[in-house]
């Protein structure tokens, strides 16, 4: 019997593959198409929650068109900074679809950060105003940073980026890095979340998970697209207030909202899954004044698609 061998890829190994944000967005858009066409296997993610407002999720998925299957084991502990650890950590396992043999085990923190931002970029491509010029981001950590990069890829009319974070050091560091990465963009530091959100064509709330509302639906500009990274933070009736409420995976969203302690008081009316819009089964933005909110909780097929691309280049 042959020995079973697999490739182990550290974070530095993953980064060395050189997959950039534009490529990541293309990979994620293709997997959204597979989702929209029903060409996938991806059960809603189960999880355990060792501490309040923490999670450890298992995210298995299979993409027939890619010939790829695997599982991401990912944790989110927002208080990890006091231990000198990232808030999000995980491992990705990629399997051979003919034999089931593990092909690779790789660090999944970077993969998660960029594919999350890429999913938001796909949403912006289909749901933002045609000439969206102003992007407001609340939260200047990893997700705030990667989302700034992803928005710059898909919004050709983007002129101004407004950033806010409660931690001034993190905010200053993020802005300094972004000014080097995006030299043609005006990047403005603002002193409140309200100022970051008001007047923005695309709003991204990239904070840690919030259990209470701190963002008012009244701050949403006519025609704005709102992209929360987590459920919490917005007025609890915001999904009912906007013109369209879109999710990445209806069954997964529904399951989350049926759990004890769910953020929204009742299940919001979902206009469409993003994959339906990407493949043209439902229209996305239909006028320049629609207010649209899109929740992307994260789909395992995105992780498998990214892991497959990383493995091919490693």
Tab-separated table of C-alpha atoms in Angstrom:
chain	number	residue	atom	x	y	z
A	1	UNK	CA	0.000	0.000	0.000
A	2	UNK	CA	1.309	3.432	-0.936
A	3	UNK	CA	2.100	5.872	1.875
A	4	UNK	CA	-0.322	8.785	2.053
A	5	UNK	CA	1.582	12.044	1.660
A	6	UNK	CA	0.289	15.591	1.502
A	7	UNK	CA	1.657	19.091	1.083
A	8	UNK	CA	1.769	21.413	4.091
A	9	UNK	CA	1.620	25.107	3.260
A	10	UNK	CA	2.407	27.693	5.932
A	11	UNK	CA	1.161	31.267	5.661
A	12	UNK	CA	4.415	32.298	3.989
A	13	UNK	CA	4.053	29.409	1.521
A	14	UNK	CA	0.509	30.516	0.704
A	15	UNK	CA	1.605	34.123	0.190
A	16	UNK	CA	4.492	32.977	-2.008
A	17	UNK	CA	2.006	31.708	-4.603
A	18	UNK	CA	1.438	35.361	-5.500
A	19	UNK	CA	-2.321	35.237	-5.997
A	20	UNK	CA	-3.423	38.872	-6.067
A	21	UNK	CA	-6.751	40.525	-5.301
A	22	UNK	CA	-7.898	40.731	-8.928
A	23	UNK	CA	-7.307	36.998	-9.350
A	24	UNK	CA	-9.050	36.282	-6.056
A	25	UNK	CA	-12.125	38.241	-7.143
A	26	UNK	CA	-12.247	36.277	-10.412
A	27	UNK	CA	-12.016	32.976	-8.506
A	28	UNK	CA	-14.792	33.989	-6.116
A	29	UNK	CA	-17.047	35.290	-8.905
A	30	UNK	CA	-16.672	31.961	-10.730
A	31	UNK	CA	-17.637	30.072	-7.585
A	32	UNK	CA	-20.673	32.353	-7.130
A	33	UNK	CA	-21.702	31.303	-10.640
A	34	UNK	CA	-21.389	27.647	-9.660
A	35	UNK	CA	-23.563	28.410	-6.638
A	36	UNK	CA	-26.148	30.194	-8.788
A	37	UNK	CA	-26.300	27.247	-11.179
A	38	UNK	CA	-26.562	24.751	-8.327
A	39	UNK	CA	-23.288	23.078	-9.280
A	40	UNK	CA	-21.902	22.570	-5.790
A	41	UNK	CA	-22.203	20.623	-2.570
A	42	UNK	CA	-21.850	22.760	0.527
A	43	UNK	CA	-23.897	22.162	3.686
A	44	UNK	CA	-24.485	25.147	5.974
A	45	UNK	CA	-21.519	25.445	8.299
A	46	UNK	CA	-21.838	23.812	11.721
A	47	UNK	CA	-19.984	25.343	14.609
A	48	UNK	CA	-19.184	25.362	18.288
A	49	UNK	CA	-18.982	28.442	20.472
A	50	UNK	CA	-16.600	28.020	23.428
A	51	UNK	CA	-16.970	31.632	24.623
A	52	UNK	CA	-19.652	34.310	24.114
A	53	UNK	CA	-19.374	35.917	20.671
A	54	UNK	CA	-16.795	33.383	19.473
A	55	UNK	CA	-17.005	30.565	16.978
A	56	UNK	CA	-15.154	27.590	15.547
A	57	UNK	CA	-16.747	26.576	12.241
A	58	UNK	CA	-16.352	23.601	9.935
A	59	UNK	CA	-16.878	24.501	6.277
A	60	UNK	CA	-16.885	21.491	3.928
A	61	UNK	CA	-17.522	21.935	0.208
A	62	UNK	CA	-17.241	20.289	-3.196
A	63	UNK	CA	-16.975	22.084	-6.553
A	64	UNK	CA	-17.485	19.578	-9.402
A	65	UNK	CA	-16.436	22.020	-12.136
A	66	UNK	CA	-13.163	22.643	-10.334
A	67	UNK	CA	-12.687	19.006	-9.370
A	68	UNK	CA	-11.986	20.202	-5.853
A	69	UNK	CA	-13.225	19.281	-2.396
A	70	UNK	CA	-12.100	20.184	1.073
A	71	UNK	CA	-12.849	21.609	4.465
A	72	UNK	CA	-11.909	24.755	6.320
A	73	UNK	CA	-11.702	24.673	10.137
A	74	UNK	CA	-11.803	28.320	11.166
A	75	UNK	CA	-12.098	30.164	14.471
A	76	UNK	CA	-13.062	33.715	15.335
A	77	UNK	CA	-12.116	35.080	18.779
A	78	UNK	CA	-12.243	38.888	18.754
A	79	UNK	CA	-10.414	39.210	22.094
A	80	UNK	CA	-7.260	37.511	20.878
A	81	UNK	CA	-5.225	40.706	20.680
A	82	UNK	CA	-4.573	40.479	24.446
A	83	UNK	CA	-2.850	37.146	23.771
A	84	UNK	CA	-0.898	38.513	20.824
A	85	UNK	CA	-2.889	36.326	18.432
A	86	UNK	CA	-5.002	37.060	15.333
A	87	UNK	CA	-8.765	37.197	15.792
A	88	UNK	CA	-9.286	34.718	12.952
A	89	UNK	CA	-7.195	31.552	12.583
A	90	UNK	CA	-7.695	28.286	10.764
A	91	UNK	CA	-6.570	25.431	8.583
A	92	UNK	CA	-7.724	24.348	5.141
A	93	UNK	CA	-7.662	20.722	3.980
A	94	UNK	CA	-7.856	19.963	0.251
A	95	UNK	CA	-8.790	16.441	-0.906
A	96	UNK	CA	-8.431	14.490	-4.130
A	97	UNK	CA	-11.971	13.969	-5.490
A	98	UNK	CA	-11.173	10.547	-7.011
A	99	UNK	CA	-9.596	8.855	-3.999
A	100	UNK	CA	-10.374	11.202	-1.111
A	101	UNK	CA	-6.656	11.434	-0.351
A	102	UNK	CA	-5.634	14.627	1.458
A	103	UNK	CA	-3.625	16.689	-1.016
A	104	UNK	CA	-2.741	19.662	1.143
A	105	UNK	CA	-3.155	21.261	4.528
A	106	UNK	CA	-2.677	25.010	4.503
A	107	UNK	CA	-2.915	28.031	6.774
A	108	UNK	CA	-6.329	29.593	6.205
A	109	UNK	CA	-6.152	33.037	7.815
A	110	UNK	CA	-4.928	34.844	4.697
A	111	UNK	CA	-7.245	32.851	2.452
A	112	UNK	CA	-10.223	33.818	4.618
A	113	UNK	CA	-9.307	37.499	4.675
A	114	UNK	CA	-8.944	37.895	0.926
A	115	UNK	CA	-11.846	35.707	-0.145
A	116	UNK	CA	-14.179	37.577	2.234
A	117	UNK	CA	-13.160	40.892	0.696
A	118	UNK	CA	-13.435	39.390	-2.785
A	119	UNK	CA	-17.016	38.252	-2.104
A	120	UNK	CA	-17.867	41.826	-1.130
A	121	UNK	CA	-16.197	43.017	-4.331
A	122	UNK	CA	-18.395	40.699	-6.393
A	123	UNK	CA	-21.406	42.115	-4.563
A	124	UNK	CA	-20.249	45.659	-5.345
A	125	UNK	CA	-19.788	44.763	-9.020
A	126	UNK	CA	-23.450	43.741	-9.290
A	127	UNK	CA	-25.150	45.863	-6.625
A	128	UNK	CA	-23.305	49.194	-6.330
A	129	UNK	CA	-24.227	52.300	-8.288
A	130	UNK	CA	-22.586	52.508	-11.714
A	131	UNK	CA	-20.459	55.513	-10.825
A	132	UNK	CA	-19.894	54.789	-7.141
A	133	UNK	CA	-17.235	57.273	-6.055
A	134	UNK	CA	-17.194	57.230	-2.254
A	135	UNK	CA	-16.492	54.179	-0.098
A	136	UNK	CA	-16.858	54.293	3.682
A	137	UNK	CA	-15.269	51.609	5.854
A	138	UNK	CA	-15.744	51.217	9.600
A	139	UNK	CA	-12.963	49.062	11.001
A	140	UNK	CA	-9.347	49.330	9.863
A	141	UNK	CA	-8.121	45.867	10.790
A	142	UNK	CA	-7.455	43.025	8.375
A	143	UNK	CA	-10.933	43.078	6.867
A	144	UNK	CA	-11.027	46.846	6.524
A	145	UNK	CA	-7.684	46.759	4.737
A	146	UNK	CA	-8.517	43.900	2.359
A	147	UNK	CA	-11.909	45.428	1.575
A	148	UNK	CA	-10.290	48.721	0.601
A	149	UNK	CA	-8.093	46.828	-1.864
A	150	UNK	CA	-10.992	44.802	-3.252
A	151	UNK	CA	-13.239	47.843	-3.757
A	152	UNK	CA	-10.476	49.596	-5.687
A	153	UNK	CA	-10.461	46.646	-8.105
A	154	UNK	CA	-14.171	46.724	-8.989
A	155	UNK	CA	-15.224	50.377	-8.646
A	156	UNK	CA	-13.607	52.271	-11.541
A	157	UNK	CA	-15.155	55.553	-10.390
A	158	UNK	CA	-13.876	55.280	-6.813
A	159	UNK	CA	-12.355	58.615	-5.787
A	160	UNK	CA	-12.589	58.805	-1.990
A	161	UNK	CA	-12.112	56.244	0.767
A	162	UNK	CA	-13.235	57.238	4.267
A	163	UNK	CA	-11.935	55.119	7.135
A	164	UNK	CA	-12.800	54.987	10.828
A	165	UNK	CA	-11.585	52.791	13.663
A	166	UNK	CA	-11.921	53.172	17.421
A	167	UNK	CA	-8.206	52.339	17.687
A	168	UNK	CA	-6.256	55.300	16.333
A	169	UNK	CA	-2.992	53.388	15.986
A	170	UNK	CA	-4.631	50.691	13.866
A	171	UNK	CA	-6.359	53.357	11.771
A	172	UNK	CA	-3.148	55.292	11.119
A	173	UNK	CA	-1.247	52.121	10.220
A	174	UNK	CA	-3.961	50.988	7.803
A	175	UNK	CA	-4.159	54.371	6.092
A	176	UNK	CA	-0.393	54.573	5.745
A	177	UNK	CA	-0.253	51.165	4.077
A	178	UNK	CA	-3.212	51.901	1.807
A	179	UNK	CA	-1.724	55.182	0.615
A	180	UNK	CA	1.267	53.224	-0.658
A	181	UNK	CA	-0.924	50.535	-2.233
A	182	UNK	CA	-3.504	52.904	-3.760
A	183	UNK	CA	-1.571	56.089	-4.608
A	184	UNK	CA	-4.232	57.546	-6.910
A	185	UNK	CA	-6.993	57.429	-4.314
A	186	UNK	CA	-7.925	60.101	-1.781
A	187	UNK	CA	-7.938	58.376	1.613
A	188	UNK	CA	-9.470	60.263	4.518
A	189	UNK	CA	-9.370	59.468	8.219
A	190	UNK	CA	-12.647	60.351	9.955
A	191	UNK	CA	-13.409	60.564	13.664
A	192	UNK	CA	-16.770	58.759	13.863
A	193	UNK	CA	-18.518	55.811	12.247
A	194	UNK	CA	-21.306	58.194	11.262
A	195	UNK	CA	-18.914	60.288	9.186
A	196	UNK	CA	-17.534	57.203	7.462
A	197	UNK	CA	-21.008	55.994	6.518
A	198	UNK	CA	-22.853	59.197	5.612
A	199	UNK	CA	-22.682	60.065	1.927
A	200	UNK	CA	-20.881	56.838	0.986
A	201	UNK	CA	-21.992	54.941	-2.114
A	202	UNK	CA	-20.603	51.705	-0.667
A	203	UNK	CA	-20.504	51.140	3.097
A	204	UNK	CA	-18.502	48.338	4.705
A	205	UNK	CA	-18.756	47.667	8.435
A	206	UNK	CA	-15.660	45.553	9.103
A	207	UNK	CA	-15.704	45.564	12.889
A	208	UNK	CA	-15.593	42.606	15.229
A	209	UNK	CA	-19.000	41.066	15.873
A	210	UNK	CA	-21.221	43.558	17.711
A	211	UNK	CA	-24.125	42.499	19.909
A	212	UNK	CA	-25.845	45.907	20.009
A	213	UNK	CA	-26.797	48.445	17.313
A	214	UNK	CA	-24.291	51.261	16.814
A	215	UNK	CA	-24.938	52.052	13.123
A	216	UNK	CA	-28.187	53.823	12.247
A	217	UNK	CA	-30.138	52.921	9.136
A	218	UNK	CA	-30.808	56.651	8.799
A	219	UNK	CA	-27.134	57.177	7.923
A	220	UNK	CA	-27.481	55.155	4.710
A	221	UNK	CA	-27.215	57.364	1.635
A	222	UNK	CA	-29.846	57.012	-1.139
A	223	UNK	CA	-28.441	54.520	-3.635
A	224	UNK	CA	-25.931	53.076	-1.181
A	225	UNK	CA	-24.825	49.464	-0.944
A	226	UNK	CA	-24.242	48.260	2.625
A	227	UNK	CA	-21.862	45.337	3.201
A	228	UNK	CA	-21.686	44.184	6.837
A	229	UNK	CA	-18.965	41.629	7.581
A	230	UNK	CA	-20.940	40.394	10.610
A	231	UNK	CA	-24.646	40.390	11.398
A	232	UNK	CA	-24.460	42.741	14.371
A	233	UNK	CA	-23.978	46.473	14.603
A	234	UNK	CA	-26.755	47.869	12.435
A	235	UNK	CA	-30.242	48.808	13.624
A	236	UNK	CA	-32.046	45.506	13.982
A	237	UNK	CA	-34.706	46.504	11.449
A	238	UNK	CA	-32.232	47.606	8.751
A	239	UNK	CA	-32.833	44.544	6.490
A	240	UNK	CA	-36.553	45.428	6.539
A	241	UNK	CA	-35.844	49.109	5.848
A	242	UNK	CA	-33.653	48.815	2.735
A	243	UNK	CA	-35.110	48.231	-0.727
A	244	UNK	CA	-33.319	44.912	-1.248
A	245	UNK	CA	-31.756	42.505	1.211
A	246	UNK	CA	-29.385	40.002	-0.420
A	247	UNK	CA	-27.493	37.084	1.147
A	248	UNK	CA	-24.836	34.724	-0.155
A	249	UNK	CA	-26.509	31.513	1.058
A	250	UNK	CA	-30.144	31.616	2.151
A	251	UNK	CA	-30.216	28.283	4.011
A	252	UNK	CA	-27.117	29.174	6.007
A	253	UNK	CA	-28.452	32.651	6.827
A	254	UNK	CA	-31.810	31.210	7.889
A	255	UNK	CA	-30.171	28.620	10.131
A	256	UNK	CA	-28.136	31.321	11.841
A	257	UNK	CA	-31.182	33.481	12.447
A	258	UNK	CA	-33.152	30.599	13.929
A	259	UNK	CA	-30.616	30.073	16.692
A	260	UNK	CA	-31.115	31.414	20.196
A	261	UNK	CA	-29.796	34.944	20.513
A	262	UNK	CA	-29.994	35.728	16.787
A	263	UNK	CA	-29.371	39.406	16.087
A	264	UNK	CA	-32.470	40.226	14.057
A	265	UNK	CA	-35.854	40.003	15.859
A	266	UNK	CA	-37.380	37.986	13.007
A	267	UNK	CA	-36.233	36.492	9.726
A	268	UNK	CA	-35.705	39.332	7.212
A	269	UNK	CA	-37.259	39.069	3.746
A	270	UNK	CA	-34.482	37.976	1.370
A	271	UNK	CA	-34.703	39.348	-2.170
A	272	UNK	CA	-32.117	36.985	-3.647
A	273	UNK	CA	-28.957	35.016	-3.110
A	274	UNK	CA	-25.983	36.776	-4.663
A	275	UNK	CA	-25.316	33.799	-6.935
A	276	UNK	CA	-28.786	34.204	-8.481
A	277	UNK	CA	-27.894	37.771	-9.396
A	278	UNK	CA	-24.440	36.871	-10.718
A	279	UNK	CA	-25.877	34.281	-13.147
A	280	UNK	CA	-28.711	36.604	-14.213
A	281	UNK	CA	-31.654	34.773	-12.678
A	282	UNK	CA	-32.616	37.916	-10.764
A	283	UNK	CA	-31.742	41.552	-11.458
A	284	UNK	CA	-29.293	43.255	-9.128
A	285	UNK	CA	-29.450	47.015	-8.848
A	286	UNK	CA	-32.358	48.399	-10.873
A	287	UNK	CA	-31.978	52.136	-10.248
A	288	UNK	CA	-29.530	54.629	-8.766
A	289	UNK	CA	-31.515	55.309	-5.585
A	290	UNK	CA	-32.091	51.754	-4.315
A	291	UNK	CA	-30.652	51.072	-0.889
A	292	UNK	CA	-29.298	47.523	-0.854
A	293	UNK	CA	-27.845	45.487	1.991
A	294	UNK	CA	-25.868	42.317	1.263
A	295	UNK	CA	-24.873	39.839	3.971
A	296	UNK	CA	-22.108	37.442	2.927
A	297	UNK	CA	-21.630	34.974	5.787
A	298	UNK	CA	-19.039	32.991	3.879
A	299	UNK	CA	-19.510	29.902	1.715
A	300	UNK	CA	-17.246	26.872	1.831
A	301	UNK	CA	-17.021	26.695	-1.969
A	302	UNK	CA	-15.085	29.978	-1.919
A	303	UNK	CA	-12.494	28.429	0.372
A	304	UNK	CA	-12.210	25.288	-1.739
A	305	UNK	CA	-11.854	27.327	-4.937
A	306	UNK	CA	-9.107	29.433	-3.369
A	307	UNK	CA	-7.346	26.430	-1.842
A	308	UNK	CA	-7.355	24.679	-5.207
A	309	UNK	CA	-5.762	27.712	-6.889
A	310	UNK	CA	-3.143	27.962	-4.138
A	311	UNK	CA	-2.332	24.246	-4.380
A	312	UNK	CA	-1.922	24.445	-8.164
A	313	UNK	CA	0.667	27.201	-7.772
A	314	UNK	CA	2.520	25.881	-4.741
